[in-house]
Short mmCIF file of C-alpha atoms in Angstrom, two decimals:
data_model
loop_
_atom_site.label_atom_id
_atom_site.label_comp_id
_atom_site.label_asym_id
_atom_site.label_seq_id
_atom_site.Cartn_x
_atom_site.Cartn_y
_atom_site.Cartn_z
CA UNK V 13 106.63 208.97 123.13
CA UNK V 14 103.20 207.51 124.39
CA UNK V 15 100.68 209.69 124.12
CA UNK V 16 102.19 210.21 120.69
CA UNK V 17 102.70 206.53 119.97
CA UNK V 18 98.35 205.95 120.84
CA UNK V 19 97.85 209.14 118.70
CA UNK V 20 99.54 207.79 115.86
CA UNK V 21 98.11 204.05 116.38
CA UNK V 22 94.28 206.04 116.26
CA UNK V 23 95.40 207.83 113.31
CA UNK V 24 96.41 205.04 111.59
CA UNK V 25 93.14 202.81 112.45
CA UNK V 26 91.07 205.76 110.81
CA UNK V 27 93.35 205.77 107.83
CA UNK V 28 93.22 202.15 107.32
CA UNK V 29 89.07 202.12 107.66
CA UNK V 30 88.63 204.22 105.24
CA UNK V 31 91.47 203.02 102.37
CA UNK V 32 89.48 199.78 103.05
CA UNK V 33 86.28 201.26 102.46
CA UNK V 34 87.54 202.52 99.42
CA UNK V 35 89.39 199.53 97.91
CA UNK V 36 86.24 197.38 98.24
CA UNK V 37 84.37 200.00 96.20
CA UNK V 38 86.46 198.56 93.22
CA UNK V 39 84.59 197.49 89.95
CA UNK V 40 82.20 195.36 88.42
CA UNK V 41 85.12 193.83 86.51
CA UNK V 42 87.20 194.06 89.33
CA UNK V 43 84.73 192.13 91.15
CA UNK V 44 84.43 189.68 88.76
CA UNK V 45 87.93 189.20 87.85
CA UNK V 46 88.41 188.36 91.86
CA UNK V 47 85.92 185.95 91.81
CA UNK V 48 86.76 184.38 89.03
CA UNK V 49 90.52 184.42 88.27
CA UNK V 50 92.16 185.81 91.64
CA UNK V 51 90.35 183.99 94.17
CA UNK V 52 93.85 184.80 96.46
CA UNK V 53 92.55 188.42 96.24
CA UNK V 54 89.22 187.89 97.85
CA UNK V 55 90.03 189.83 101.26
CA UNK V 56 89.94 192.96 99.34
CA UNK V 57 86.40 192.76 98.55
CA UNK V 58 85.59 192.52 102.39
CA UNK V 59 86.65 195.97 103.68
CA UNK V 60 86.37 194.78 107.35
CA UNK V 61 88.91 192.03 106.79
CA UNK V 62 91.09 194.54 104.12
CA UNK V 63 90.61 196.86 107.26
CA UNK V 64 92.19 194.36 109.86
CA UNK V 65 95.11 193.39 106.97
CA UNK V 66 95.75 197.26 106.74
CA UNK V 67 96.00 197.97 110.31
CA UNK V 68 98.29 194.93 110.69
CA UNK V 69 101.12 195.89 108.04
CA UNK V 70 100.51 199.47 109.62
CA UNK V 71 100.85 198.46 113.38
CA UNK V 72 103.83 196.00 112.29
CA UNK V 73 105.66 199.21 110.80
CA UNK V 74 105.03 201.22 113.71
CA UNK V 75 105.99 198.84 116.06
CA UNK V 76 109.65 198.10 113.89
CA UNK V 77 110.18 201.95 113.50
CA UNK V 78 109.33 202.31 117.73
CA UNK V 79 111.45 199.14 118.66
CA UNK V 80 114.54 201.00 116.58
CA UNK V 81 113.66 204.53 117.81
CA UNK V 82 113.63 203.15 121.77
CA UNK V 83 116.14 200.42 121.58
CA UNK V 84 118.76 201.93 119.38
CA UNK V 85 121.03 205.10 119.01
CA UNK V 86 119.24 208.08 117.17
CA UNK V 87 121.53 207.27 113.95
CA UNK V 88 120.45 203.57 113.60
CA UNK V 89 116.39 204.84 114.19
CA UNK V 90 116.74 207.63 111.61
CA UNK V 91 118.59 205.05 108.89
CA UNK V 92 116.00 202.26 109.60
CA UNK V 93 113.22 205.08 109.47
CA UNK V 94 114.34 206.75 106.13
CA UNK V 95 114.82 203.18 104.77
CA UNK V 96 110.58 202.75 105.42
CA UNK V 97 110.23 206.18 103.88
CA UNK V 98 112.11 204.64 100.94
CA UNK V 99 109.89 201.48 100.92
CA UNK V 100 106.97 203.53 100.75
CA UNK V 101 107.92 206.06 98.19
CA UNK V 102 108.87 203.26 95.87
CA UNK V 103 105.40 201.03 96.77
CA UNK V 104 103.72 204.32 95.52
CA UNK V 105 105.42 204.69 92.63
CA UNK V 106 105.00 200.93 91.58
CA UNK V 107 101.02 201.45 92.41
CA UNK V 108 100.73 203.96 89.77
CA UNK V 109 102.35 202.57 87.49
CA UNK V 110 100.58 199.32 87.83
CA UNK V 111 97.16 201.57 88.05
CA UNK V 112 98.04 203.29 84.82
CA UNK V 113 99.95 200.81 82.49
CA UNK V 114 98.24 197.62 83.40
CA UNK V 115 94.22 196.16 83.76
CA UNK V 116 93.99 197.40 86.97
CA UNK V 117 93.75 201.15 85.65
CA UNK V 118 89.67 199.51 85.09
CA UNK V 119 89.48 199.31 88.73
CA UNK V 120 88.07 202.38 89.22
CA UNK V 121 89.16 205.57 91.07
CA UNK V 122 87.85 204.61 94.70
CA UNK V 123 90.12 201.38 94.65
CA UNK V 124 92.94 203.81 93.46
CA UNK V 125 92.36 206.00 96.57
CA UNK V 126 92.35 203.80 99.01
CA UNK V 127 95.54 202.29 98.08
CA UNK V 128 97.38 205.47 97.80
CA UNK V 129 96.26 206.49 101.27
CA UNK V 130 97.63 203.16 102.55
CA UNK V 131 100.69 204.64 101.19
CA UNK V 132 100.56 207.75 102.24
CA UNK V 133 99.81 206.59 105.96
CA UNK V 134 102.64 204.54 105.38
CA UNK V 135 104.94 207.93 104.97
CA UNK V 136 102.96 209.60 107.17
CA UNK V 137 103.91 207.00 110.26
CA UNK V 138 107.49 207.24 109.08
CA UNK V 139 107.61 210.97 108.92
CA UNK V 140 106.28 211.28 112.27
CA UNK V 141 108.90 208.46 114.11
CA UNK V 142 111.52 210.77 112.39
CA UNK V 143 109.93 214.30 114.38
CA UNK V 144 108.59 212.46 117.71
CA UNK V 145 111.85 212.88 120.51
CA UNK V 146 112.65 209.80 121.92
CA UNK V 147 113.16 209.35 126.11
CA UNK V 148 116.58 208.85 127.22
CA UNK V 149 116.14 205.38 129.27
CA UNK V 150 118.99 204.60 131.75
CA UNK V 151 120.60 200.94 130.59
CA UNK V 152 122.04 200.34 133.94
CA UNK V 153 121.29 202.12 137.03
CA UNK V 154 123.63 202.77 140.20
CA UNK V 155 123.66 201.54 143.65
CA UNK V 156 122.98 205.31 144.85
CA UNK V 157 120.26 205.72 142.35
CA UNK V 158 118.50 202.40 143.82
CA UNK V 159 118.65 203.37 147.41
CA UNK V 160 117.05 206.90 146.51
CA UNK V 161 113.92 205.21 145.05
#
């Protein structure tokens, strides 16, 4: 699961670079609206910072979906797993709808991206703990299996 694991953790610093990128490319409104009104919102026209928040909620997934994967049976992982793929689905069904039905459809279309491909490396993380095999790891080990190493 390592070389997979630092794959995926690469993968997912790309991903959250550029959905960054692409939120901060919101509006003039958008931008003004933040400024203004939503002063709570003001990471997002940073993309660094969004970058770092991104990369956070994405390493903090990971690192839930590993600890269940490593530390639990294959039944518990694959519940807990699905559950995230849940999460996700729903989070990008509530971002459309918010994009389309409420004032933040005048956010423009790179803002739009870059949240849906938070999202989608969101599944994408969950989909792969589901496929990557996990290590059988000895809980206790013998007196015959100490004195052979």
């Amino acid at each position: 699961m390592g070389k997979n694991f630092v794959i995926l953790i690469l993968v997912q610093a790309i991903l959250s670079l550029i959905s960054a990128f692409l939120i901060a490319q919101m509006s003039f409104i958008g931008r003004i609206g933040i400024s203004l009104f939503y002063k709570q919102y003001q990471i997002f026209k940073n993309p660094w910072k969004t970058a770092a928040l991104l990369f956070m909620i994405q390493l903090f997934v990971l690192l839930i979906l590993w600890a269940f994967k490593r530390y639990s049976s294959n039944k518990t992982a694959n519940i807990v797993a699905i559950l995230f793929l849940v999460i996700a689905t729903i989070g990008c069904i509530y971002t459309y709808i918010d994009f389309t039905s409420t004032s933040h459809k005048y956010m423009k279309t790179y803002f739009h991206s870059g949240w849906y491909i938070f999202w989608g490396s969101w599944i994408l993380t969950t989909i792969s703990v589901l496929f990557i095999k996990r290590k059988n790891i000895p809980l206790k080990q013998t007196n015959n299996q100490l004195n052979l190493s």
